[in-house]
Amino acid sequence: MSAHWTREELKAAVEAYIQMRSNQANGIHFVKKHIYSELANRFGRTEKSFEFRMQNISYVYSLMGREWIYGLKPAKNVGSKIAAEIERLIAEIERQNLSNVVEFETQVVSYKAEGSLSKPGGVKEPRKTHSQVTSSDRDPKVKAWILMEASGKCECCGSEAPFTTSDGEPFLEVHHLRHLADGGSDTITNAVALCPNCHREMHYGMNKSELKKSMYRKLSRLEQE
Ligand SMILES: [Zn+2]
Ligand SMILES: [Zn+2]
């Protein structure tokens, strides 16, 4: 791979990707190789490097929970800054609101890939503004650590994760027992890995306060806030 990608190059790649994605959705025929070759000529990179970049863009779409182009299997070895830049470009070109999940999630993935992680300190008082999904000052190490600790099983009901994600990981969600929106900390003493059913129940269930108490009894790492 050659040197640093400029914003212009990345933008051209994302634009071409979005065009192909839309052609695919509309059943319009296109030849990927021609598109790479055109980009390669324009920017003086190899076709292969554009193909690989396209797979990184697929990976960003997968982290956003969206469809990618068939035949462009997500490739996750992309730095979190570049991944975040791709996410911003997608939002800009599609004229959508930026969900801002990608930088955080790529950091979670790379911490998990390290294989072992010492207990992270987390963030005692995360800002509450973006608490619904991913607050920008959450610590990706906390999520990575919790997921590794759970090793594919819901910490509430003990079931295996209900499915495997597109990048081969068991799907579990990280929940904060004292919600971030209520001033809870983003730390391993306040977070648990849950299957989607238990997660919904923890938010909406009739017996949610019982369920929450049972988590404190079951997991000694947790501390009531
Ligand atoms: Zn569960
Ligand atoms: Zn939750």
Short mmCIF file of N, CA and C in Angstrom, two decimals, residues 25-153:
data_model
loop_
_atom_site.label_atom_id
_atom_site.label_comp_id
_atom_site.label_asym_id
_atom_site.label_seq_id
_atom_site.Cartn_x
_atom_site.Cartn_y
_atom_site.Cartn_z
N ALA A 25 -28.53 -1.92 -6.00
CA ALA A 25 -29.88 -1.92 -5.45
C ALA A 25 -30.93 -1.77 -6.56
N ASN A 26 -30.55 -1.06 -7.63
CA ASN A 26 -31.51 -0.81 -8.70
C ASN A 26 -31.36 -1.78 -9.88
N GLY A 27 -30.54 -2.79 -9.70
CA GLY A 27 -30.37 -3.79 -10.75
C GLY A 27 -29.66 -3.25 -11.99
N ILE A 28 -28.85 -2.20 -11.83
CA ILE A 28 -28.11 -1.66 -12.97
C ILE A 28 -26.74 -2.33 -13.05
N HIS A 29 -26.41 -2.86 -14.23
CA HIS A 29 -25.16 -3.59 -14.38
C HIS A 29 -23.95 -2.66 -14.29
N PHE A 30 -22.91 -3.12 -13.61
CA PHE A 30 -21.65 -2.36 -13.59
C PHE A 30 -20.49 -3.34 -13.43
N VAL A 31 -19.31 -2.89 -13.84
CA VAL A 31 -18.13 -3.75 -13.75
C VAL A 31 -17.17 -3.10 -12.77
N LYS A 32 -17.01 -3.76 -11.64
CA LYS A 32 -16.17 -3.18 -10.58
C LYS A 32 -14.76 -2.86 -11.07
N LYS A 33 -14.22 -3.78 -11.83
CA LYS A 33 -12.84 -3.62 -12.29
C LYS A 33 -12.65 -2.32 -13.08
N HIS A 34 -13.64 -1.98 -13.91
CA HIS A 34 -13.54 -0.72 -14.69
C HIS A 34 -13.49 0.48 -13.76
N ILE A 35 -14.28 0.39 -12.70
CA ILE A 35 -14.34 1.51 -11.77
C ILE A 35 -13.02 1.67 -11.02
N TYR A 36 -12.45 0.54 -10.61
CA TYR A 36 -11.14 0.62 -9.93
C TYR A 36 -10.08 1.16 -10.87
N SER A 37 -10.15 0.72 -12.11
CA SER A 37 -9.11 1.11 -13.06
C SER A 37 -9.20 2.62 -13.36
N GLU A 38 -10.42 3.12 -13.42
CA GLU A 38 -10.59 4.56 -13.63
C GLU A 38 -10.03 5.37 -12.45
N LEU A 39 -10.34 4.89 -11.23
CA LEU A 39 -9.81 5.57 -10.03
C LEU A 39 -8.29 5.47 -9.97
N ALA A 40 -7.79 4.29 -10.35
CA ALA A 40 -6.34 4.06 -10.31
C ALA A 40 -5.61 5.03 -11.25
N ASN A 41 -6.18 5.21 -12.44
CA ASN A 41 -5.57 6.16 -13.40
C ASN A 41 -5.63 7.58 -12.88
N ARG A 42 -6.76 7.91 -12.27
CA ARG A 42 -6.95 9.28 -11.83
C ARG A 42 -5.98 9.65 -10.69
N PHE A 43 -5.71 8.70 -9.82
CA PHE A 43 -4.92 9.04 -8.62
C PHE A 43 -3.54 8.39 -8.57
N GLY A 44 -3.21 7.59 -9.58
CA GLY A 44 -1.88 6.98 -9.57
C GLY A 44 -1.68 5.95 -8.47
N ARG A 45 -2.73 5.20 -8.17
CA ARG A 45 -2.60 4.05 -7.27
C ARG A 45 -2.96 2.80 -8.04
N THR A 46 -2.73 1.65 -7.43
CA THR A 46 -3.08 0.41 -8.14
C THR A 46 -4.58 0.14 -8.01
N GLU A 47 -5.09 -0.64 -8.97
CA GLU A 47 -6.50 -1.07 -8.89
C GLU A 47 -6.73 -1.86 -7.61
N LYS A 48 -5.75 -2.68 -7.28
CA LYS A 48 -5.85 -3.51 -6.07
C LYS A 48 -6.05 -2.65 -4.81
N SER A 49 -5.34 -1.53 -4.77
CA SER A 49 -5.45 -0.71 -3.55
C SER A 49 -6.85 -0.08 -3.47
N PHE A 50 -7.44 0.23 -4.63
CA PHE A 50 -8.82 0.73 -4.59
C PHE A 50 -9.80 -0.38 -4.23
N GLU A 51 -9.55 -1.56 -4.75
CA GLU A 51 -10.43 -2.68 -4.40
C GLU A 51 -10.40 -2.91 -2.88
N PHE A 52 -9.20 -2.85 -2.34
CA PHE A 52 -9.07 -3.07 -0.90
C PHE A 52 -9.77 -1.96 -0.10
N ARG A 53 -9.64 -0.72 -0.58
CA ARG A 53 -10.31 0.40 0.07
C ARG A 53 -11.82 0.21 0.04
N MET A 54 -12.32 -0.33 -1.09
CA MET A 54 -13.76 -0.58 -1.21
C MET A 54 -14.20 -1.60 -0.15
N GLN A 55 -13.33 -2.59 0.12
CA GLN A 55 -13.67 -3.58 1.16
C GLN A 55 -13.66 -2.95 2.55
N ASN A 56 -12.80 -1.95 2.74
CA ASN A 56 -12.84 -1.19 4.00
C ASN A 56 -14.15 -0.42 4.10
N ILE A 57 -14.61 0.10 2.97
CA ILE A 57 -15.89 0.84 3.00
C ILE A 57 -17.03 -0.13 3.32
N SER A 58 -16.97 -1.35 2.77
CA SER A 58 -17.96 -2.38 3.15
C SER A 58 -17.94 -2.60 4.65
N TYR A 59 -16.74 -2.61 5.21
CA TYR A 59 -16.61 -2.83 6.65
C TYR A 59 -17.28 -1.71 7.43
N VAL A 60 -17.08 -0.47 6.97
CA VAL A 60 -17.72 0.66 7.64
C VAL A 60 -19.25 0.52 7.56
N TYR A 61 -19.75 0.15 6.37
CA TYR A 61 -21.21 -0.08 6.26
C TYR A 61 -21.65 -1.18 7.23
N SER A 62 -20.84 -2.23 7.35
CA SER A 62 -21.25 -3.32 8.25
C SER A 62 -21.30 -2.85 9.70
N LEU A 63 -20.36 -1.99 10.08
CA LEU A 63 -20.39 -1.46 11.45
C LEU A 63 -21.60 -0.57 11.69
N MET A 64 -22.08 0.05 10.61
CA MET A 64 -23.27 0.89 10.72
C MET A 64 -24.54 0.04 10.64
N GLY A 65 -24.38 -1.27 10.50
CA GLY A 65 -25.53 -2.17 10.41
C GLY A 65 -26.25 -2.07 9.08
N ARG A 66 -25.51 -1.69 8.04
CA ARG A 66 -26.14 -1.52 6.72
C ARG A 66 -25.57 -2.51 5.71
N GLU A 67 -26.23 -2.56 4.53
CA GLU A 67 -25.82 -3.49 3.48
C GLU A 67 -24.54 -3.03 2.80
N TRP A 68 -23.72 -3.98 2.39
CA TRP A 68 -22.57 -3.63 1.56
C TRP A 68 -22.73 -4.28 0.20
N ILE A 69 -21.78 -3.99 -0.70
CA ILE A 69 -21.88 -4.50 -2.07
C ILE A 69 -21.43 -5.96 -2.11
N TYR A 70 -22.25 -6.82 -2.75
CA TYR A 70 -21.87 -8.24 -2.87
C TYR A 70 -20.51 -8.33 -3.53
N GLY A 71 -19.73 -9.25 -3.08
CA GLY A 71 -18.43 -9.44 -3.72
C GLY A 71 -17.37 -8.50 -3.16
N LEU A 72 -17.77 -7.58 -2.29
CA LEU A 72 -16.78 -6.72 -1.63
C LEU A 72 -16.85 -7.01 -0.14
N LYS A 73 -16.34 -8.14 0.20
CA LYS A 73 -16.39 -8.63 1.57
C LYS A 73 -15.71 -7.64 2.51
N PRO A 74 -16.37 -7.29 3.60
CA PRO A 74 -15.77 -6.32 4.52
C PRO A 74 -14.35 -6.72 4.96
N ALA A 75 -13.43 -5.78 4.85
CA ALA A 75 -12.05 -6.00 5.33
C ALA A 75 -11.83 -5.06 6.50
N LYS A 76 -11.52 -5.66 7.65
CA LYS A 76 -11.52 -4.84 8.85
C LYS A 76 -10.19 -4.19 9.17
N ASN A 77 -9.15 -4.51 8.42
CA ASN A 77 -7.89 -3.84 8.79
C ASN A 77 -7.80 -2.44 8.22
N VAL A 78 -8.55 -1.57 8.89
CA VAL A 78 -8.52 -0.15 8.53
C VAL A 78 -8.38 0.60 9.86
N GLY A 79 -7.55 1.61 9.88
CA GLY A 79 -7.37 2.37 11.12
C GLY A 79 -8.67 3.07 11.52
N SER A 80 -8.83 3.30 12.82
CA SER A 80 -10.10 3.87 13.26
C SER A 80 -10.30 5.31 12.76
N LYS A 81 -9.22 6.04 12.54
CA LYS A 81 -9.36 7.42 12.02
C LYS A 81 -9.87 7.42 10.58
N ILE A 82 -9.26 6.54 9.76
CA ILE A 82 -9.70 6.44 8.36
C ILE A 82 -11.15 5.94 8.32
N ALA A 83 -11.46 4.95 9.16
CA ALA A 83 -12.83 4.41 9.19
C ALA A 83 -13.82 5.52 9.55
N ALA A 84 -13.44 6.36 10.52
CA ALA A 84 -14.32 7.46 10.92
C ALA A 84 -14.47 8.47 9.78
N GLU A 85 -13.38 8.70 9.06
CA GLU A 85 -13.42 9.61 7.92
C GLU A 85 -14.36 9.05 6.83
N ILE A 86 -14.29 7.74 6.60
CA ILE A 86 -15.19 7.11 5.63
C ILE A 86 -16.64 7.28 6.08
N GLU A 87 -16.89 7.08 7.37
CA GLU A 87 -18.25 7.24 7.89
C GLU A 87 -18.75 8.68 7.65
N ARG A 88 -17.87 9.66 7.91
CA ARG A 88 -18.26 11.06 7.69
C ARG A 88 -18.56 11.32 6.23
N LEU A 89 -17.72 10.74 5.34
CA LEU A 89 -17.94 10.94 3.90
C LEU A 89 -19.26 10.32 3.45
N ILE A 90 -19.56 9.13 3.97
CA ILE A 90 -20.83 8.47 3.62
C ILE A 90 -22.00 9.38 4.03
N ALA A 91 -21.94 9.89 5.26
CA ALA A 91 -23.03 10.75 5.75
C ALA A 91 -23.15 12.00 4.87
N GLU A 92 -22.01 12.56 4.51
CA GLU A 92 -22.00 13.79 3.70
C GLU A 92 -22.58 13.53 2.30
N ILE A 93 -22.11 12.46 1.66
CA ILE A 93 -22.54 12.19 0.29
C ILE A 93 -23.99 11.73 0.26
N GLU A 94 -24.39 10.94 1.25
CA GLU A 94 -25.80 10.49 1.30
C GLU A 94 -26.72 11.54 1.93
N ARG A 95 -26.14 12.62 2.39
CA ARG A 95 -26.89 13.67 3.09
C ARG A 95 -27.71 13.11 4.25
N GLN A 96 -27.03 12.34 5.06
CA GLN A 96 -27.69 11.77 6.24
C GLN A 96 -27.00 12.28 7.49
N ASN A 97 -27.67 12.14 8.61
CA ASN A 97 -27.04 12.50 9.87
C ASN A 97 -25.93 11.51 10.19
N LEU A 98 -24.89 12.05 10.76
CA LEU A 98 -23.75 11.23 11.13
C LEU A 98 -24.08 10.43 12.39
N SER A 99 -23.97 9.09 12.31
CA SER A 99 -24.28 8.31 13.51
C SER A 99 -23.08 8.20 14.44
N ASN A 100 -21.88 8.38 13.88
CA ASN A 100 -20.67 8.45 14.71
C ASN A 100 -20.42 7.21 15.56
N VAL A 101 -20.65 6.05 14.99
CA VAL A 101 -20.42 4.82 15.74
C VAL A 101 -19.10 4.16 15.34
N VAL A 102 -18.59 4.53 14.17
CA VAL A 102 -17.56 3.71 13.55
C VAL A 102 -16.19 3.80 14.23
N GLU A 103 -15.80 5.01 14.62
CA GLU A 103 -14.49 5.13 15.26
C GLU A 103 -14.47 4.32 16.56
N PHE A 104 -15.52 4.49 17.35
CA PHE A 104 -15.63 3.75 18.61
C PHE A 104 -15.61 2.24 18.36
N GLU A 105 -16.43 1.78 17.41
CA GLU A 105 -16.54 0.33 17.18
C GLU A 105 -15.25 -0.27 16.63
N THR A 106 -14.54 0.48 15.77
CA THR A 106 -13.28 -0.06 15.26
C THR A 106 -12.25 -0.15 16.39
N GLN A 107 -12.32 0.77 17.34
CA GLN A 107 -11.41 0.70 18.47
C GLN A 107 -11.75 -0.51 19.35
N VAL A 108 -13.06 -0.77 19.54
CA VAL A 108 -13.48 -1.95 20.29
C VAL A 108 -12.90 -3.21 19.63
N VAL A 109 -13.06 -3.29 18.30
CA VAL A 109 -12.57 -4.46 17.57
C VAL A 109 -11.06 -4.62 17.75
N SER A 110 -10.31 -3.52 17.68
CA SER A 110 -8.87 -3.70 17.77
C SER A 110 -8.43 -4.04 19.19
N TYR A 111 -9.12 -3.52 20.20
CA TYR A 111 -8.78 -3.93 21.56
C TYR A 111 -9.09 -5.41 21.78
N LYS A 112 -10.24 -5.88 21.24
CA LYS A 112 -10.57 -7.29 21.40
C LYS A 112 -9.53 -8.17 20.70
N ALA A 113 -9.05 -7.68 19.57
CA ALA A 113 -8.07 -8.46 18.80
C ALA A 113 -6.75 -8.60 19.55
N GLU A 114 -6.49 -7.72 20.49
CA GLU A 114 -5.26 -7.85 21.27
C GLU A 114 -5.27 -9.10 22.14
N GLY A 115 -6.48 -9.66 22.35
CA GLY A 115 -6.57 -10.97 23.01
C GLY A 115 -6.67 -10.89 24.52
N SER A 116 -5.93 -9.99 25.14
CA SER A 116 -6.12 -9.80 26.57
C SER A 116 -6.03 -8.32 26.85
N LEU A 117 -6.76 -7.92 27.86
CA LEU A 117 -6.89 -6.50 28.12
C LEU A 117 -6.96 -6.36 29.63
N SER A 118 -6.09 -5.53 30.20
CA SER A 118 -6.19 -5.37 31.64
C SER A 118 -7.42 -4.52 31.94
N LYS A 119 -7.95 -4.66 33.14
CA LYS A 119 -9.21 -3.99 33.49
C LYS A 119 -9.12 -2.50 33.20
N PRO A 120 -9.96 -2.01 32.30
CA PRO A 120 -9.90 -0.58 31.97
C PRO A 120 -10.54 0.28 33.06
N GLY A 121 -10.04 1.48 33.20
CA GLY A 121 -10.58 2.40 34.20
C GLY A 121 -11.92 2.98 33.78
N GLY A 122 -12.15 3.07 32.46
CA GLY A 122 -13.42 3.60 31.98
C GLY A 122 -13.55 5.09 32.18
N VAL A 123 -14.78 5.56 32.05
CA VAL A 123 -15.07 6.98 32.18
C VAL A 123 -16.09 7.14 33.30
N LYS A 124 -15.68 7.79 34.38
CA LYS A 124 -16.56 7.88 35.54
C LYS A 124 -17.79 8.74 35.28
N GLU A 125 -17.58 9.82 34.56
CA GLU A 125 -18.71 10.72 34.30
C GLU A 125 -18.79 11.07 32.82
N PRO A 126 -19.26 10.10 32.01
CA PRO A 126 -19.35 10.41 30.58
C PRO A 126 -20.34 11.54 30.34
N ARG A 127 -20.07 12.33 29.34
CA ARG A 127 -21.04 13.37 29.00
C ARG A 127 -22.36 12.70 28.63
N LYS A 128 -23.46 13.32 29.01
CA LYS A 128 -24.76 12.65 28.83
C LYS A 128 -25.39 12.92 27.47
N THR A 129 -24.82 13.82 26.72
CA THR A 129 -25.50 14.28 25.51
C THR A 129 -25.78 13.20 24.48
N HIS A 130 -24.82 12.29 24.25
CA HIS A 130 -25.03 11.29 23.21
C HIS A 130 -25.29 9.91 23.79
N SER A 131 -25.91 9.88 24.97
CA SER A 131 -25.92 8.63 25.72
C SER A 131 -26.75 7.52 25.10
N GLN A 132 -27.64 7.84 24.16
CA GLN A 132 -28.52 6.78 23.65
C GLN A 132 -27.78 5.66 22.98
N VAL A 133 -26.89 5.99 22.10
CA VAL A 133 -26.20 4.92 21.40
C VAL A 133 -24.74 4.88 21.85
N THR A 134 -23.95 5.69 21.26
CA THR A 134 -22.54 5.66 21.60
C THR A 134 -22.09 7.07 21.91
N SER A 135 -21.89 7.33 23.16
CA SER A 135 -21.38 8.63 23.54
C SER A 135 -19.94 8.74 23.06
N SER A 136 -19.59 9.90 22.53
CA SER A 136 -18.27 10.03 21.94
C SER A 136 -17.16 9.93 22.98
N ASP A 137 -17.49 10.11 24.25
CA ASP A 137 -16.41 9.95 25.22
C ASP A 137 -16.51 8.64 25.99
N ARG A 138 -17.21 7.66 25.43
CA ARG A 138 -17.15 6.33 26.04
C ARG A 138 -15.80 5.70 25.73
N ASP A 139 -15.40 4.78 26.61
CA ASP A 139 -14.11 4.13 26.45
C ASP A 139 -14.29 2.81 25.68
N PRO A 140 -13.74 2.71 24.47
CA PRO A 140 -13.90 1.45 23.72
C PRO A 140 -13.31 0.24 24.44
N LYS A 141 -12.34 0.50 25.33
CA LYS A 141 -11.75 -0.61 26.09
C LYS A 141 -12.79 -1.25 27.01
N VAL A 142 -13.70 -0.44 27.55
CA VAL A 142 -14.71 -0.99 28.45
C VAL A 142 -15.60 -1.96 27.68
N LYS A 143 -16.07 -1.54 26.52
CA LYS A 143 -16.91 -2.43 25.71
C LYS A 143 -16.14 -3.69 25.31
N ALA A 144 -14.89 -3.50 24.87
CA ALA A 144 -14.07 -4.65 24.46
C ALA A 144 -13.89 -5.61 25.63
N TRP A 145 -13.60 -5.07 26.79
CA TRP A 145 -13.34 -5.91 27.97
C TRP A 145 -14.59 -6.69 28.35
N ILE A 146 -15.72 -6.01 28.37
CA ILE A 146 -16.99 -6.66 28.75
C ILE A 146 -17.33 -7.79 27.77
N LEU A 147 -17.16 -7.53 26.48
CA LEU A 147 -17.47 -8.56 25.48
C LEU A 147 -16.54 -9.75 25.62
N MET A 148 -15.25 -9.47 25.90
CA MET A 148 -14.31 -10.58 26.07
C MET A 148 -14.64 -11.37 27.32
N GLU A 149 -15.01 -10.67 28.38
CA GLU A 149 -15.37 -11.32 29.64
C GLU A 149 -16.60 -12.23 29.44
N ALA A 150 -17.57 -11.76 28.68
CA ALA A 150 -18.80 -12.54 28.46
C ALA A 150 -18.54 -13.76 27.56
N SER A 151 -17.51 -13.70 26.79
CA SER A 151 -17.15 -14.70 25.77
C SER A 151 -18.35 -15.38 25.10
N GLY A 152 -19.19 -14.53 24.50
CA GLY A 152 -20.24 -15.04 23.61
C GLY A 152 -21.53 -15.46 24.31
N LYS A 153 -21.58 -15.34 25.65
CA LYS A 153 -22.83 -15.71 26.36
C LYS A 153 -23.42 -14.49 27.06
#
